[in-house]
mmCIF file of C-alpha atoms in Angstrom:
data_model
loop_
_atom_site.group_PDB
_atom_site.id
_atom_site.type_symbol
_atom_site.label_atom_id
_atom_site.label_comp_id
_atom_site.label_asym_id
_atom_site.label_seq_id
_atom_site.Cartn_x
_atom_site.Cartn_y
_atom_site.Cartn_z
ATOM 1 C CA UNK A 1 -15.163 15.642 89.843
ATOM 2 C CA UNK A 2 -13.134 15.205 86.902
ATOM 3 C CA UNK A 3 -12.197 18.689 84.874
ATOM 4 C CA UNK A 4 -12.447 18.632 81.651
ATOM 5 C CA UNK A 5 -9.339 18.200 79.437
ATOM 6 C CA UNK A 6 -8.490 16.084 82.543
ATOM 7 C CA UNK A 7 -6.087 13.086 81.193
ATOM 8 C CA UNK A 8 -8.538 10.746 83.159
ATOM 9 C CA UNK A 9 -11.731 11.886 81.591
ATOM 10 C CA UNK A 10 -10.498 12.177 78.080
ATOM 11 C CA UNK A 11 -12.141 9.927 75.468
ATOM 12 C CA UNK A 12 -8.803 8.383 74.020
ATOM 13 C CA UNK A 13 -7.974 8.688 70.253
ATOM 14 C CA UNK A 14 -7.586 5.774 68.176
ATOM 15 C CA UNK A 15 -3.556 5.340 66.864
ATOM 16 C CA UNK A 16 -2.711 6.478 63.715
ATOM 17 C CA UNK A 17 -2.049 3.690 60.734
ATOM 18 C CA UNK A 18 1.388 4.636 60.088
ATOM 19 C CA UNK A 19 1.815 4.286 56.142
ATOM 20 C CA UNK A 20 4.993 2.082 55.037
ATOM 21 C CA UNK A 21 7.881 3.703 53.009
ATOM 22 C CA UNK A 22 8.298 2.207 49.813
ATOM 23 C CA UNK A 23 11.638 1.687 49.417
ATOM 24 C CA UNK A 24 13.703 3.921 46.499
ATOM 25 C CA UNK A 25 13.411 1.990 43.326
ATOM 26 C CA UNK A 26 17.316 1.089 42.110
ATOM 27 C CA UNK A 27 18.195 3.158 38.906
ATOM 28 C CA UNK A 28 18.900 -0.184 37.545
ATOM 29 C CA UNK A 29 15.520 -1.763 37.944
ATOM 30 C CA UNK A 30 13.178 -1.623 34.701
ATOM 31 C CA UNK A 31 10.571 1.216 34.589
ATOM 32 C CA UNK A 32 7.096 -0.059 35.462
ATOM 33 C CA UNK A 33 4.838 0.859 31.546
ATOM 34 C CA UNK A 34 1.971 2.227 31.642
ATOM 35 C CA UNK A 35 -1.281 0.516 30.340
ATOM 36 C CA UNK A 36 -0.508 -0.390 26.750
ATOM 37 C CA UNK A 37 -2.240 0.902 23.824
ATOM 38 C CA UNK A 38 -4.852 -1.031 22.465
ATOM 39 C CA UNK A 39 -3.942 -0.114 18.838
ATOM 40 C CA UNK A 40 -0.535 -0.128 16.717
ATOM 41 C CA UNK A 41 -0.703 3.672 14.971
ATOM 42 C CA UNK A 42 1.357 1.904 11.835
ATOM 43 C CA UNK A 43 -1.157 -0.858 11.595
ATOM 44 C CA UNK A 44 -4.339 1.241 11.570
ATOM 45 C CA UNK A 45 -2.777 4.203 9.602
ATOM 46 C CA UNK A 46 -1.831 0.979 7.031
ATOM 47 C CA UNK A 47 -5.623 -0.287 7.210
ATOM 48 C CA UNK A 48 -6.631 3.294 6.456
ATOM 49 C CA UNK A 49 -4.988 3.506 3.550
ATOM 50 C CA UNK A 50 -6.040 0.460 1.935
ATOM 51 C CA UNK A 51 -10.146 1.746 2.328
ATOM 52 C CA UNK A 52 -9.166 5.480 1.512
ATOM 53 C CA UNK A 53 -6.874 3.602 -1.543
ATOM 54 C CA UNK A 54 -9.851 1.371 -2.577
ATOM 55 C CA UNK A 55 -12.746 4.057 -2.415
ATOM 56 C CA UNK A 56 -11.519 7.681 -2.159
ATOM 57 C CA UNK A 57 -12.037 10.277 0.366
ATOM 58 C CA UNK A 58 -15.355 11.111 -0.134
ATOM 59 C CA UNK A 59 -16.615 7.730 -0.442
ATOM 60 C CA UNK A 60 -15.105 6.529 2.594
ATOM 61 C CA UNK A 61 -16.762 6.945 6.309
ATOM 62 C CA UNK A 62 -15.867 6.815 9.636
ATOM 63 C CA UNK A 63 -17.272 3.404 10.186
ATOM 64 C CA UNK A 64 -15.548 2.026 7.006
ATOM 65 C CA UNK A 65 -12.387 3.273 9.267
ATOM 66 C CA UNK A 66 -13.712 2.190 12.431
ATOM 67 C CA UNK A 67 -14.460 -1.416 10.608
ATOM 68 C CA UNK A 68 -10.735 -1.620 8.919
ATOM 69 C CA UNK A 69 -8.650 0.072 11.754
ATOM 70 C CA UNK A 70 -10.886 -2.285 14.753
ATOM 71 C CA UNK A 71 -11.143 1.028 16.432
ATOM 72 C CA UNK A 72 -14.537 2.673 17.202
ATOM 73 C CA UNK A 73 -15.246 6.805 16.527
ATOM 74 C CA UNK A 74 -13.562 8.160 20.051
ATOM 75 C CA UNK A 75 -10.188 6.411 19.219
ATOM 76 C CA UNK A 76 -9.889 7.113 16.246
ATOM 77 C CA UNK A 77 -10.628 10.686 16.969
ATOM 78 C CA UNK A 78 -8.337 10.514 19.744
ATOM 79 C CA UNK A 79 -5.431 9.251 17.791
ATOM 80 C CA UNK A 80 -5.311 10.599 14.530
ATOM 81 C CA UNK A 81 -8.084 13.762 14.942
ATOM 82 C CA UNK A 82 -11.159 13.564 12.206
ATOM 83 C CA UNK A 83 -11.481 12.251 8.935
ATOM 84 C CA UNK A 84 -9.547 14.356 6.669
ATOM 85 C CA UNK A 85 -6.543 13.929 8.994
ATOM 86 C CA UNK A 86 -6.501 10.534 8.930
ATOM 87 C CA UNK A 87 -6.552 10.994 5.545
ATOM 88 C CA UNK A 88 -3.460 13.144 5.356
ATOM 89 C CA UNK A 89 -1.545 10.960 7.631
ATOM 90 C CA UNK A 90 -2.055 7.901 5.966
ATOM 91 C CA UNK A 91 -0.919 9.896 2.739
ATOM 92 C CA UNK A 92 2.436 10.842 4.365
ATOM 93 C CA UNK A 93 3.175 7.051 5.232
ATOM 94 C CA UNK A 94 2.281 6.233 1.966
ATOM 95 C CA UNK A 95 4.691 8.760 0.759
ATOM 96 C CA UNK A 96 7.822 7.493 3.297
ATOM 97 C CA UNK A 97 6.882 3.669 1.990
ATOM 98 C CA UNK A 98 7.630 5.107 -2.122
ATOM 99 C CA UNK A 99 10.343 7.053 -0.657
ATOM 100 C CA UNK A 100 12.156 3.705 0.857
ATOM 101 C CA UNK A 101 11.002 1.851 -2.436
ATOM 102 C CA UNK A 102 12.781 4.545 -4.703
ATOM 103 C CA UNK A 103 16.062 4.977 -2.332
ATOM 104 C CA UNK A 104 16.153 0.850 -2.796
ATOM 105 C CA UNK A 105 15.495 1.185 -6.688
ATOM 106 C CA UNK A 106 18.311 3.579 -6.866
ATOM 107 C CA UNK A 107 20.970 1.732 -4.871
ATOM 108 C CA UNK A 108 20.609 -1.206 -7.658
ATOM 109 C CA UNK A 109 23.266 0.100 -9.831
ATOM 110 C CA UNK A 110 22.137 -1.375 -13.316
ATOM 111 C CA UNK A 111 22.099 -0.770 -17.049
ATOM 112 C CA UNK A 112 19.661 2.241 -17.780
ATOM 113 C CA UNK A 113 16.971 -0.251 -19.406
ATOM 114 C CA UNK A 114 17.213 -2.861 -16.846
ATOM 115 C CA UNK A 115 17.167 -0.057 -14.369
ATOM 116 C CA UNK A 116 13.689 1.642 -16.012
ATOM 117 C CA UNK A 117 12.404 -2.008 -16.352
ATOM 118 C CA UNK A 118 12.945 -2.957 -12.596
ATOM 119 C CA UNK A 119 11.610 0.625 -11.792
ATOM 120 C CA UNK A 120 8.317 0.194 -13.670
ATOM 121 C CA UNK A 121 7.638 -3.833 -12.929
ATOM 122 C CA UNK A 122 7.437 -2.684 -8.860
ATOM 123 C CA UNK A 123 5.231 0.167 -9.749
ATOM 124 C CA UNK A 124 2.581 -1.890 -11.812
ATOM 125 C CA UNK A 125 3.102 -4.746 -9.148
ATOM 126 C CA UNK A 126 1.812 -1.960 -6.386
ATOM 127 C CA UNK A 127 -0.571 -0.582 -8.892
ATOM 128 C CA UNK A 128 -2.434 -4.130 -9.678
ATOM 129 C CA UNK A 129 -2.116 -5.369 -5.726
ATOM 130 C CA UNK A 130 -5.239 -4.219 -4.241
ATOM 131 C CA UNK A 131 -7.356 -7.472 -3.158
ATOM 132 C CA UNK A 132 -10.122 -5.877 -4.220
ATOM 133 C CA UNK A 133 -9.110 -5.444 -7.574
ATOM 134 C CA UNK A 134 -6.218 -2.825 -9.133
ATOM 135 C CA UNK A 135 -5.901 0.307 -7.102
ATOM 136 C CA UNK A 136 -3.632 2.527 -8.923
ATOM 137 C CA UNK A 137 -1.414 5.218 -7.801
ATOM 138 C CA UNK A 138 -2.342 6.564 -4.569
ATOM 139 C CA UNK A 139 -0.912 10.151 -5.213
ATOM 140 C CA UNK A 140 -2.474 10.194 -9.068
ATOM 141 C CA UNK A 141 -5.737 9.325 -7.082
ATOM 142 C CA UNK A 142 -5.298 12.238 -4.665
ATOM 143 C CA UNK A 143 -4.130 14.617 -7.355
ATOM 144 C CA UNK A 144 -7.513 14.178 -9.285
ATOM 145 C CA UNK A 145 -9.889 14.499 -6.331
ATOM 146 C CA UNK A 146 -9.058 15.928 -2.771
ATOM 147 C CA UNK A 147 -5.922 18.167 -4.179
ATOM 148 C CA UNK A 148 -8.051 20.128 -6.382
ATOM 149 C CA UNK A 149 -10.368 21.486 -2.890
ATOM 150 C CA UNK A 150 -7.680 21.127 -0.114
ATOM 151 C CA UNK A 151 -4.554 23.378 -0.497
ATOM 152 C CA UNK A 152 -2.451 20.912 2.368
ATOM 153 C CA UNK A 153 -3.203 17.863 0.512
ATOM 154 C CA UNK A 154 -2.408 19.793 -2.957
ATOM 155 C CA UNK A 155 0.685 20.101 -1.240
ATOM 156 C CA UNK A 156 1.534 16.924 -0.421
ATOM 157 C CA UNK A 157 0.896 15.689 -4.120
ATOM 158 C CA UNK A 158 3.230 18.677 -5.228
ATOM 159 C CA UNK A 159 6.086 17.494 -3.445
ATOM 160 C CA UNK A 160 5.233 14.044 -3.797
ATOM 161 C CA UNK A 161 5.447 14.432 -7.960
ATOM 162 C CA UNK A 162 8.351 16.615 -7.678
ATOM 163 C CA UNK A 163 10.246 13.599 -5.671
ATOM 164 C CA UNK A 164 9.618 11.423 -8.224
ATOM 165 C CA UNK A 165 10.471 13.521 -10.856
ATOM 166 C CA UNK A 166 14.065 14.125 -8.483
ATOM 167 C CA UNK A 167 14.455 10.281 -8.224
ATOM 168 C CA UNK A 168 14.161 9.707 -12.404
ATOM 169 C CA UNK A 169 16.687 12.683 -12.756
ATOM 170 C CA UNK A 170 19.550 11.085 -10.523
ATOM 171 C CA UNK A 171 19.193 7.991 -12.490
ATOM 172 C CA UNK A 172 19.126 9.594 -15.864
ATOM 173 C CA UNK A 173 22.369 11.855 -14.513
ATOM 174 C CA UNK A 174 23.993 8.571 -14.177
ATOM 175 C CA UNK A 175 23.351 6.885 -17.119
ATOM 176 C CA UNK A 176 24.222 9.750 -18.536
ATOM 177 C CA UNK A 177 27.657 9.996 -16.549
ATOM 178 C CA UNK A 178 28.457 6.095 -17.655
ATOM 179 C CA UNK A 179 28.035 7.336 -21.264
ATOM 180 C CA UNK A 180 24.343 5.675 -21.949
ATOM 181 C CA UNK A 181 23.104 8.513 -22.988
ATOM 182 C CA UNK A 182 23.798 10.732 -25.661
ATOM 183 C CA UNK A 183 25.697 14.229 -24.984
ATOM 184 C CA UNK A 184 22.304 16.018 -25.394
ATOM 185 C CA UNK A 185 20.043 14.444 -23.580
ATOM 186 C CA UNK A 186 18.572 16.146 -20.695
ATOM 187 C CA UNK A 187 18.225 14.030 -17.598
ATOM 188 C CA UNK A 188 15.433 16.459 -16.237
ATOM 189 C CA UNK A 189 13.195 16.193 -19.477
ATOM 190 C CA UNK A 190 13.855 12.485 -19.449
ATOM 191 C CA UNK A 191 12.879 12.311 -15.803
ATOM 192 C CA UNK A 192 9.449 14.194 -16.374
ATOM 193 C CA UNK A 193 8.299 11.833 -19.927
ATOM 194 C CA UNK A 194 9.815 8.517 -17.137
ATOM 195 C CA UNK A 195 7.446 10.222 -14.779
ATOM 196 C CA UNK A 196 4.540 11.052 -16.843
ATOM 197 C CA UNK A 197 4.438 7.190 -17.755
ATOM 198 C CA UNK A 198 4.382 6.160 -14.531
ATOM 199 C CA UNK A 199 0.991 8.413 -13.785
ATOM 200 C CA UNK A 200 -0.352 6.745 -17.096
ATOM 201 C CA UNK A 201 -0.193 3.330 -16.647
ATOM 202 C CA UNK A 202 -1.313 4.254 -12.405
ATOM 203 C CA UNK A 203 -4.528 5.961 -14.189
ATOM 204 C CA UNK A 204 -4.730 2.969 -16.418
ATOM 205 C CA UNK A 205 -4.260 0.430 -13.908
ATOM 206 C CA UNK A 206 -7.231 1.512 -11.782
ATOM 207 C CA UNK A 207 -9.390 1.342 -14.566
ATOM 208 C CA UNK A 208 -8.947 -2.586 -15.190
ATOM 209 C CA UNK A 209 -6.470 -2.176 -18.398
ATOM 210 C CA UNK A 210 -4.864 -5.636 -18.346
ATOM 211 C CA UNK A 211 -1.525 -5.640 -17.824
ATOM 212 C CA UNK A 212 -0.030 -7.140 -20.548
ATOM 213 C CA UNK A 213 -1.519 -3.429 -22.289
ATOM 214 C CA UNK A 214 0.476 -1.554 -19.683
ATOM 215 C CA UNK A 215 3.448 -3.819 -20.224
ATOM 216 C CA UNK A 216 3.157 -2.325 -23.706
ATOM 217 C CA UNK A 217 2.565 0.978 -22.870
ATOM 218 C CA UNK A 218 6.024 0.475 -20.678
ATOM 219 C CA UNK A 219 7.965 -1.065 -23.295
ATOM 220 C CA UNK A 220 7.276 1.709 -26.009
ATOM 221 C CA UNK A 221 8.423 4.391 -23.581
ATOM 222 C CA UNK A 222 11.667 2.967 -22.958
ATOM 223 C CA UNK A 223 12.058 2.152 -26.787
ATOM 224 C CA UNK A 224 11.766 6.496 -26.784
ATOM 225 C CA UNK A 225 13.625 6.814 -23.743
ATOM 226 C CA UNK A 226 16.630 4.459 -23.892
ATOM 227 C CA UNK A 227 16.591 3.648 -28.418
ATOM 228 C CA UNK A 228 14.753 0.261 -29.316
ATOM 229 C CA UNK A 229 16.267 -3.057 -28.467
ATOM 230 C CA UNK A 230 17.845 -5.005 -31.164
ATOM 231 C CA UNK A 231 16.144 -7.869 -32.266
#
């Protein structure tokens, strides 16, 4: 009789599979990516911008976004949080584009007219661009609507009204160091009337004026600003 636990009378077990060893990646070889995301965050913050741009906050919903960013509800939650976020982010990349516009305007390095001129021509080009129809200033929108309830988006406009205002002074401090400007002129007074045409012909420009009235508008201020041209 065979005991049990007797070699003879045990049932055998089946082998083990014996797992291969993946051999150690070289340092040199490229790093497998994960799954790619289905969205560019530049391109669908951009998209944003142009509906928030066109209709407001309040007017805009989350399937207006959904429609122009390609994205449904969860991603777009996912990525850039609710509705009023999305809103302040695509604010802040609005702000970095006038930021690179103004650091370009700057480096041009011309006579204080042409200078204003150039200046004023991009901002009524953006102003006019929407495909819509014209658009305006996105900030003077903001200022006038979601600033007045929301203390971070007041925020925003405060600093982005105080850069311009900071960009207009540095040119008027040069004009005024190559001696086109009178001895008592004040580049910061100068850079606040600059600015305070700019919001004009942005409030202007989203209510249909024609342009050749904002040229105008444009044209007398640097007539104050700079003395009228000769004729």
């Amino acid at each position: 009789m065979v005991q049990k636990g007797d070699r003879a009378g045990t049932r055998a077990k089946p082998a083990k599979k014996v797992r291969a060893v993946r051999p150690l990646a070289s340092p040199d070889a490229p790093k497998r990516r994960g799954r790619p995301r289905a969205y560019e965050p530049e391109v669908a913050l951009a998209r944003a911008l142009d509906v928030f741009w066109k209709e407001g906050f309040a007017a805009t919903s989350l399937d207006d976004l959904s429609t122009a960013t390609g994205m449904n509800r969860p991603s777009l939650y996912a990525a850039f949080g609710d509705k009023r976020e999305l809103y302040i982010r695509s604010y802040q990349g609005y702000r970095d584009r006038m930021r690179q516009r103004m650091s370009e305007a700057f480096a041009a390095e011309l006579a204080l007219r042409k200078w204003l001129e150039n200046i004023f021509t991009v901002a009524l080009d953006m102003y006019l661009s929407g495909k819509d129809g014209a658009r305006g200033c996105f900030t003077v929108m903001t200022a006038t609507s979601e600033a007045v309830f929301d203390p971070v988006i007041r925020e925003l406009v405060v600093t982005g009204l105080a850069e311009t205002d900071r960009f207009f002074a540095r040119i008027f401090s040069r004009a005024s160091e190559r001696g086109e400007l009178p001895p008592s002129a004040d580049p910061q007074v100068l850079a606040q009337l600059a600015s305070a045409t700019l919001h004009s012909i942005a409030v202007r420009a989203r209510a249909q004026v024609p342009r050749a009235e904002l040229d105008a508008i444009v044209k007398g201020a640097l007539d104050v600003i700079c003395g009228a041209e000769a004729k």
